[in-house]
Amino acid sequence: MTTANTPPLRVAMIGYAFMGAAHSQAWRTAAHVADLPLRPEMTVVVGRHADSVAAAANHLGWQESATDWREVIARPDIDLVDICTPGDTHAEIATAALAAGKHVLCEKPLANSVVEAESMVAAAAAAAGQQAMVGFTYRRTPAVALAREMVANGSIGTVRQVRAQYLQDWLSDENSPLTWRMDKEKAGSGALGDIGAHIIDAIEFVTGQRLTGVAGRLETFVKQRPVAADSPGGASITGIAGNGFGPVTVDDAAVFFGTLESGALAAFEASRFALGRKNAFRFEINGSDGSLAFDFESMNVLEHYDGRLPADRAGFSRILVTEPSHPYLSSWWPPGHGLGYEHGFTHQVIDLVRAIASGGTARPTFADGLHVQQVLAAVEASSAAGSGWQPIPIEQEH
Amino acid sequence: MTTANTPPLRVAMIGYAFMGAAHSQAWRTAAHVADLPLRPEMTVVVGRHADSVAAAANHLGWQESATDWREVIARPDIDLVDICTPGDTHAEIATAALAAGKHVLCEKPLANSVVEAESMVAAAAAAAGQQAMVGFTYRRTPAVALAREMVANGSIGTVRQVRAQYLQDWLSDENSPLTWRMDKEKAGSGALGDIGAHIIDAIEFVTGQRLTGVAGRLETFVKQRPVAADSPGGASITGIAGNGFGPVTVDDAAVFFGTLESGALAAFEASRFALGRKNAFRFEINGSDGSLAFDFESMNVLEHYDGRLPADRAGFSRILVTEPSHPYLSSWWPPGHGLGYEHGFTHQVIDLVRAIASGGTARPTFADGLHVQQVLAAVEASSAAGSGWQPIPIEQEH
Amino acid sequence: MTTANTPPLRVAMIGYAFMGAAHSQAWRTAAHVADLPLRPEMTVVVGRHADSVAAAANHLGWQESATDWREVIARPDIDLVDICTPGDTHAEIATAALAAGKHVLCEKPLANSVVEAESMVAAAAAAAGQQAMVGFTYRRTPAVALAREMVANGSIGTVRQVRAQYLQDWLSDENSPLTWRMDKEKAGSGALGDIGAHIIDAIEFVTGQRLTGVAGRLETFVKQRPVAADSPGGASITGIAGNGFGPVTVDDAAVFFGTLESGALAAFEASRFALGRKNAFRFEINGSDGSLAFDFESMNVLEHYDGRLPADRAGFSRILVTEPSHPYLSSWWPPGHGLGYEHGFTHQVIDLVRAIASGGTARPTFADGLHVQQVLAAVEASSAAGSGWQPIPIEQEH
Amino acid sequence: MTTANTPPLRVAMIGYAFMGAAHSQAWRTAAHVADLPLRPEMTVVVGRHADSVAAAANHLGWQESATDWREVIARPDIDLVDICTPGDTHAEIATAALAAGKHVLCEKPLANSVVEAESMVAAAAAAAGQQAMVGFTYRRTPAVALAREMVANGSIGTVRQVRAQYLQDWLSDENSPLTWRMDKEKAGSGALGDIGAHIIDAIEFVTGQRLTGVAGRLETFVKQRPVAADSPGGASITGIAGNGFGPVTVDDAAVFFGTLESGALAAFEASRFALGRKNAFRFEINGSDGSLAFDFESMNVLEHYDGRLPADRAGFSRILVTEPSHPYLSSWWPPGHGLGYEHGFTHQVIDLVRAIASGGTARPTFADGLHVQQVLAAVEASSAAGSGWQPIPIEQEH
């Protein structure tokens, strides 16, 4: 059990918006629900504006605030750097932090380009012994982790088909203003990189296989949007017309399909225009002996079809993933008392802290993140080339 | 297979409203989907008004129409009388038909009172060798029949608890007009007898046990309703006030609980005021080794919880009751191609025709129907007496 | 109301397997539940083997049987030819029947190739005044018809995205024997043409738009299967090896995406390997003001998200499509008393008979069927060419 | 926003088992997700065994631990006492804490008897100005709070019927050992008081009405259980037989129905034997204009049927209760990113802290808790008296 004698793990967090709030809740909670070998200390939070970051430090519970991430990274009393900034800054910060001897936890997507992601993987390789983890937290939803367990232990036999969707609707209103998230220079891509990345990682995680090729199509339904005075990042977007409208330079939706290493067929869709779907991160996996289905909008449930049962007794069962023997659940509440979105972040901290203490490797690594980046790039290339097939390089081991 | 040489079963149907239409569809269909030892002939339909019944005969596919049920019952070319009239006429017609040597299929509830029902059971006993069946067709929904099979073969162990509801909403609008269905003299009772009877029969069928006692409460939410000029039976209702409103003399909703022979606990509710529930005939049965759940609004599904599985693999499974090995399904379509409401009536005809040919007993019998009537009476007596417990007599064998 | 004076519509049905049984049930039922201007007569059923077709005639309720479809088509006492044979015979029979002056109802897919389908459209054009309808019956599931109504009346605004799946699992067992359905020469294609065709038609029907281009990939997971002695059509398959295994020459699964005329994005998947999905014909349509979702495994439900409601009151609603004001429902039972698979066929007969009497056009026409065939061909071409984009010709009017 | 200058609220928590862990998570979190006028300090946790409570203090994040609750209550640096002990100790601790001038938050049920609960209400009345709140946290599940809002603003019209169930299954295994929870002396009652109390409170909260009378039946399915050496409280249970089995003296399940102030009819069921239901706290409320349904196993969803829509557009809608305008949600994550069980406790702290600062009254009060106790007593009395009706006294204002 974590005790007064448990050594500290001193954390600096860069960025404090949505992801920063979720990470803070995780750092604050982890040691109080699980037995951790290191006790996280919320040492310092970093932001650009001194007043805002000071207020955030107070609200989110960080001991200090700072405005210069380079100075913070150089501090000897920091053990781990937690990067919660937009994707275009990940490579620089992560590389510097690794070079400074810190463990790094970096929000997804790993970077905005394959080239940046490759440089980060190289930096991580040069810093062997330090953790370099990317934050695909949906892996740590208990039902998703259970799905991986069940695939790995043969519960559904050989994986043959996968379908995965990540559907949101927050851009469905065409009067919703332009922000940096719709600016290719800042955001890299739209639905594809923001949420498509999650389902790519999830399918590779659950099946234990990499995607080997894809074909896809990106679509932008609303090609211009009004720039609001207070649109985050709106002012810096290039190409704003006299009417106050600026161009949307990323995809609103992406559809693609691909193959996994075993030859299984996988279909994907990511959209910010699926009206009524708020956070429908969903997948279904069909194997030779069974199937699994998940939807984050019912995140405490994994559906399982056991194809080995007699046909007249078989059916998709709703496993309520709240038993103490389910992944991550021993730390929490009795059966039926479900968890929420933020718990994935707490589980991420638990796994990362344990890996640091044990010397193991916290997954997903930067290499895992690079691979996802390569898939994203292949989908974009396919879309640009009339949806033709794009192979994806697979590293020997993963 | 039914062939040109298959002997006929000549049917007379009395009444041709909602139930008459459903029965007609069943008589017309049964021999063409199942192999029947007798080929039903839709010989004659009987109604009060010559023109209407003639039109109905033509539309529903009966060879003849008639207006005097006594004459029809006396005809030597009739083998079976199918009674689809309101409950207050059941006893007289059924008794006469049995006395005339006909098989009888009588819509539920068997009668409007225990006394009438007892007389019908006596008539059936005196006509041994003829079928006297009551039309609790929900028994013949494949998922309900599967539930009985699974209880009987021990799939859920010892039954401990039952909850059953039959929820409709067609009286929820308080301006909906008064009809004979809200008149105690004609209808016997309201939600209790009309739909509560169905869940009582279903639970006794599925568990294989009789109710041994009940306590309950009836409620009438809307105590007066307007009498429309064309309200079916409206004109004959007594007590209509000058303002054109008449009294509702039956229950709008009934709640009751009881015990089964084994000591299991059962909770029931019937309502015509459950806004949004159109035909929610639902039950859940908890045993020592598993549970079953059903809702007619998803009539092709039976949910099953297998309590013998490890806790972290168990969950309610949605068995799609459309496999050829499921009850009644060998006659129909491939898996996943579901059935509808009317199919229960076709299955009823199939079972009844086979029982006639084999000399077996088509269940539910009039005795089964009498028992349901006794439960209804006990609920009414309990409600009238401050919800105190009312024991129910159980015959030795059933 | 259909009366004794209603003129007859004399039907000849070619083929009497699964589809023949479903069509028979529809011809037998339609006039008894709806008011039809013509009364269908089940005049003759045609098959290759005299004994079998005679037994089928008796069982399914046809007045006569015959073995030569050409003779039957030539009979003056036949008004309509209903083609329920495999796809490779459709063109010849339909063309002959149209030339003989008969109305034609042809099961889907219209043909096994675009060339055949084009010849059928030409034959239909030459027989103006006769109906030439193709049997995409899922259009006549009330919830699907309601979806079309709601799109057409603007309930969900501009259609932006569509996702449709038709998932079955009957080939998931790799020991399941080879039949003609897995033989490209006989069947044309596998999952793509058999069930993919249905979702293509359904999406075009519901949105009122044609697909303008696609990219796709076909996959065959099990490349050889044992040939059983009694495999339907097994003996005639070419390429059977000494070990009794023969090649599967069609697709087990197909994934593809495309665009609709308005620029909407559509993703499709058809599979016979989705273990646990029995007849999961599903679609979801996202518009600018709302969304619709359907799954045939819950065929009496249409889900609707009304995006015009305040965000905190909106949610996908389960419309139980059983109200008298819903499409086709006025002929059937009270609210909540659902329909089954076969009812789509009855509705098809109702619409076809009314079109014949009124001189209107029964949709889907052969031209609609040809277009579906063109989409199927484009998916196959795309798959063969590395998933590159394939445009689809769109006729001016449709 | 909570700042460094926000005054503290110093908390002492008595008891640290399941409820203590949930309360700790709430005290730790509340000020970091909501803007609170007082900053909770986790000052001291109290338990019987010094070592255990010291370890708990460290693990759960309390500054100190102590073993004598009387001493702690007397400390001037404590502002609020949070009682998480079993029910038989509530009255003594709460009364003493109120007398010492502390605010009190007391876990439910308020006490084990009406007499004790009455004494607590009297103590609260004598300590006007201090909060005396009872912990029916399910009120603070956002979907439950939304249900109350919708009833209050007329969304469903006049409430006519209610059905509520709280189903668990942790005693379904008859070999599960005897603990103090099955001992009437310690626990007061079984399923009735433990979980039945929650649905009574929830229905009164959501409808804004008190129950005015009930009839019910309690059942104990397994009347003896083995006493395990380590059964919590097992050793102190009286009546253990030589075979190591002791008597279960509380109910395993309770069924009851009742009336609300407006005359609405309500049916309830609480069970620890509903195999497969883990924490199925469910209710459905039917009004004259709509209905609401909730199940804690899908805690982020409220189902709503809007009876004012045209019949062919109406259906139960799944409102995902995760919008910023939903109760409590402004503190949390974007739409679709659901909450978990523990969040109700955090919301409880938020409301309680705000009431302390504003001088308002934190509901549910001890008086609310007393009323629930009166309902429980009436159900027990009814069951003991053959299920006869038991009226329940209603205070003038509530």
PDB file of C-alpha atoms in Angstrom, chain B residues 160-163 165 167 169 172-174 215-217 219 221-222 253-257 259 263-265 267 269 271 273-278 282 284 286-291 293 305 307 316 386-389, chain D residues 160-163 165 167 169 172-174 215-217 219 221-222 253-257 259 263-265 267 269 271 273-278 282 284 286-291 293 305 307 316 386-389:
ATOM      1  CA  ARG B 160     -37.011 -17.511  -6.754  1.00  0.00           C
ATOM      2  CA  GLN B 161     -38.457 -14.302  -8.086  1.00  0.00           C
ATOM      3  CA  VAL B 162     -40.633 -13.149 -10.880  1.00  0.00           C
ATOM      4  CA  ARG B 163     -41.641  -9.720 -12.032  1.00  0.00           C
ATOM      5  CA  GLN B 165     -45.751  -6.242 -16.331  1.00  0.00           C
ATOM      6  CA  LEU B 167     -48.145  -1.993 -19.915  1.00  0.00           C
ATOM      7  CA  ASP B 169     -51.174   3.450 -22.828  1.00  0.00           C
ATOM      8  CA  SER B 172     -53.805   7.677 -21.038  1.00  0.00           C
ATOM      9  CA  ASP B 173     -55.658  10.481 -22.784  1.00  0.00           C
ATOM     10  CA  GLU B 174     -58.451  11.402 -20.408  1.00  0.00           C
ATOM     11  CA  ALA B 215     -52.395  -9.030  -2.452  1.00  0.00           C
ATOM     12  CA  GLY B 216     -53.194  -6.138  -4.732  1.00  0.00           C
ATOM     13  CA  ARG B 217     -54.630  -2.749  -5.446  1.00  0.00           C
ATOM     14  CA  GLU B 219     -56.804   2.132  -9.367  1.00  0.00           C
ATOM     15  CA  PHE B 221     -57.231   7.388 -12.584  1.00  0.00           C
ATOM     16  CA  VAL B 222     -59.906   8.864 -14.823  1.00  0.00           C
ATOM     17  CA  ALA B 253     -54.274  -0.120 -13.540  1.00  0.00           C
ATOM     18  CA  ALA B 254     -53.655  -3.011 -11.183  1.00  0.00           C
ATOM     19  CA  VAL B 255     -50.632  -3.794  -9.034  1.00  0.00           C
ATOM     20  CA  PHE B 256     -50.320  -7.022  -7.115  1.00  0.00           C
ATOM     21  CA  PHE B 257     -47.823  -9.487  -5.781  1.00  0.00           C
ATOM     22  CA  THR B 259     -46.411 -16.395  -4.200  1.00  0.00           C
ATOM     23  CA  GLY B 263     -42.554 -20.164  -2.399  1.00  0.00           C
ATOM     24  CA  ALA B 264     -41.165 -17.927  -5.120  1.00  0.00           C
ATOM     25  CA  LEU B 265     -42.160 -14.289  -4.935  1.00  0.00           C
ATOM     26  CA  ALA B 267     -44.754  -9.002  -8.570  1.00  0.00           C
ATOM     27  CA  GLU B 269     -48.526  -4.812 -12.813  1.00  0.00           C
ATOM     28  CA  SER B 271     -51.807  -0.717 -16.849  1.00  0.00           C
ATOM     29  CA  PHE B 273     -51.847   4.376 -18.567  1.00  0.00           C
ATOM     30  CA  ALA B 274     -48.130   3.674 -19.008  1.00  0.00           C
ATOM     31  CA  LEU B 275     -47.563   6.373 -21.588  1.00  0.00           C
ATOM     32  CA  GLY B 276     -45.160   5.233 -24.295  1.00  0.00           C
ATOM     33  CA  ARG B 277     -45.553   1.526 -23.613  1.00  0.00           C
ATOM     34  CA  LYS B 278     -47.659   0.160 -26.421  1.00  0.00           C
ATOM     35  CA  ARG B 282     -42.680  -8.145 -20.009  1.00  0.00           C
ATOM     36  CA  GLU B 284     -38.133 -11.376 -15.698  1.00  0.00           C
ATOM     37  CA  ASN B 286     -34.647 -14.990 -11.393  1.00  0.00           C
ATOM     38  CA  GLY B 287     -33.535 -18.474 -10.517  1.00  0.00           C
ATOM     39  CA  SER B 288     -30.738 -19.822  -8.374  1.00  0.00           C
ATOM     40  CA  ASP B 289     -28.569 -20.427 -11.465  1.00  0.00           C
ATOM     41  CA  GLY B 290     -29.701 -17.866 -13.971  1.00  0.00           C
ATOM     42  CA  SER B 291     -32.314 -15.407 -15.099  1.00  0.00           C
ATOM     43  CA  ALA B 293     -36.119 -11.625 -19.354  1.00  0.00           C
ATOM     44  CA  TYR B 305     -28.192 -14.631 -17.758  1.00  0.00           C
ATOM     45  CA  GLY B 307     -25.146 -17.609 -13.482  1.00  0.00           C
ATOM     46  CA  PHE B 316     -27.532 -10.966 -20.037  1.00  0.00           C
ATOM     47  CA  GLY B 386     -57.383  -2.989   1.988  1.00  0.00           C
ATOM     48  CA  SER B 387     -54.888  -5.089   0.053  1.00  0.00           C
ATOM     49  CA  GLY B 388     -54.922  -7.966   2.535  1.00  0.00           C
ATOM     50  CA  TRP B 389     -53.656 -11.373   1.463  1.00  0.00           C
TER      51      TRP B 389
ATOM     52  CA  ARG D 160     -49.943   8.781 -12.514  1.00  0.00           C
ATOM     53  CA  GLN D 161     -47.794   5.718 -12.067  1.00  0.00           C
ATOM     54  CA  VAL D 162     -44.388   4.816 -10.828  1.00  0.00           C
ATOM     55  CA  ARG D 163     -42.491   1.576 -10.815  1.00  0.00           C
ATOM     56  CA  GLN D 165     -36.791  -1.561  -8.543  1.00  0.00           C
ATOM     57  CA  LEU D 167     -32.090  -5.325  -7.899  1.00  0.00           C
ATOM     58  CA  ASP D 169     -27.670 -10.463  -6.758  1.00  0.00           C
ATOM     59  CA  SER D 172     -28.070 -15.337  -4.697  1.00  0.00           C
ATOM     60  CA  ASP D 173     -25.483 -17.969  -3.886  1.00  0.00           C
ATOM     61  CA  GLU D 174     -26.889 -19.792  -0.878  1.00  0.00           C
ATOM     62  CA  ALA D 215     -48.807  -2.714   1.402  1.00  0.00           C
ATOM     63  CA  GLY D 216     -45.978  -5.170   1.081  1.00  0.00           C
ATOM     64  CA  ARG D 217     -44.400  -8.539   1.602  1.00  0.00           C
ATOM     65  CA  GLU D 219     -39.332 -12.800   1.836  1.00  0.00           C
ATOM     66  CA  PHE D 221     -35.323 -17.303   0.486  1.00  0.00           C
ATOM     67  CA  VAL D 222     -32.271 -18.695   2.267  1.00  0.00           C
ATOM     68  CA  ALA D 253     -36.330  -9.381  -1.045  1.00  0.00           C
ATOM     69  CA  ALA D 254     -39.210  -6.978  -0.523  1.00  0.00           C
ATOM     70  CA  VAL D 255     -42.138  -6.177  -2.782  1.00  0.00           C
ATOM     71  CA  PHE D 256     -44.553  -3.383  -2.008  1.00  0.00           C
ATOM     72  CA  PHE D 257     -46.853  -0.889  -3.601  1.00  0.00           C
ATOM     73  CA  THR D 259     -49.825   5.708  -3.210  1.00  0.00           C
ATOM     74  CA  GLY D 263     -53.114   9.594  -5.745  1.00  0.00           C
ATOM     75  CA  ALA D 264     -50.517   8.207  -8.115  1.00  0.00           C
ATOM     76  CA  LEU D 265     -49.861   4.487  -7.839  1.00  0.00           C
ATOM     77  CA  ALA D 267     -44.893  -0.303  -7.230  1.00  0.00           C
ATOM     78  CA  GLU D 269     -39.217  -4.094  -5.419  1.00  0.00           C
ATOM     79  CA  SER D 271     -33.895  -7.752  -3.990  1.00  0.00           C
ATOM     80  CA  PHE D 273     -31.435 -12.337  -5.362  1.00  0.00           C
ATOM     81  CA  ALA D 274     -32.051 -10.977  -8.863  1.00  0.00           C
ATOM     82  CA  LEU D 275     -29.311 -12.976 -10.521  1.00  0.00           C
ATOM     83  CA  GLY D 276     -27.499 -10.949 -13.157  1.00  0.00           C
ATOM     84  CA  ARG D 277     -28.653  -7.566 -11.899  1.00  0.00           C
ATOM     85  CA  LYS D 278     -25.655  -6.013 -10.215  1.00  0.00           C
ATOM     86  CA  ARG D 282     -34.361   1.508 -11.882  1.00  0.00           C
ATOM     87  CA  GLU D 284     -40.127   4.479 -14.624  1.00  0.00           C
ATOM     88  CA  ASN D 286     -45.710   7.649 -16.290  1.00  0.00           C
ATOM     89  CA  GLY D 287     -47.380  11.025 -16.443  1.00  0.00           C
ATOM     90  CA  SER D 288     -50.329  12.341 -18.369  1.00  0.00           C
ATOM     91  CA  ASP D 289     -48.025  13.887 -21.002  1.00  0.00           C
ATOM     92  CA  GLY D 290     -44.940  11.727 -20.980  1.00  0.00           C
ATOM     93  CA  SER D 291     -42.821   9.173 -19.235  1.00  0.00           C
ATOM     94  CA  ALA D 293     -37.187   5.769 -17.291  1.00  0.00           C
ATOM     95  CA  TYR D 305     -41.196   9.611 -23.915  1.00  0.00           C
ATOM     96  CA  GLY D 307     -46.524  12.098 -25.264  1.00  0.00           C
ATOM     97  CA  PHE D 316     -38.609   6.629 -25.755  1.00  0.00           C
ATOM     98  CA  GLY D 386     -50.849 -10.241   5.926  1.00  0.00           C
ATOM     99  CA  SER D 387     -49.952  -7.416   3.517  1.00  0.00           C
ATOM    100  CA  GLY D 388     -52.758  -5.149   4.702  1.00  0.00           C
ATOM    101  CA  TRP D 389     -52.593  -1.432   3.917  1.00  0.00           C
TER     102      TRP D 389
END
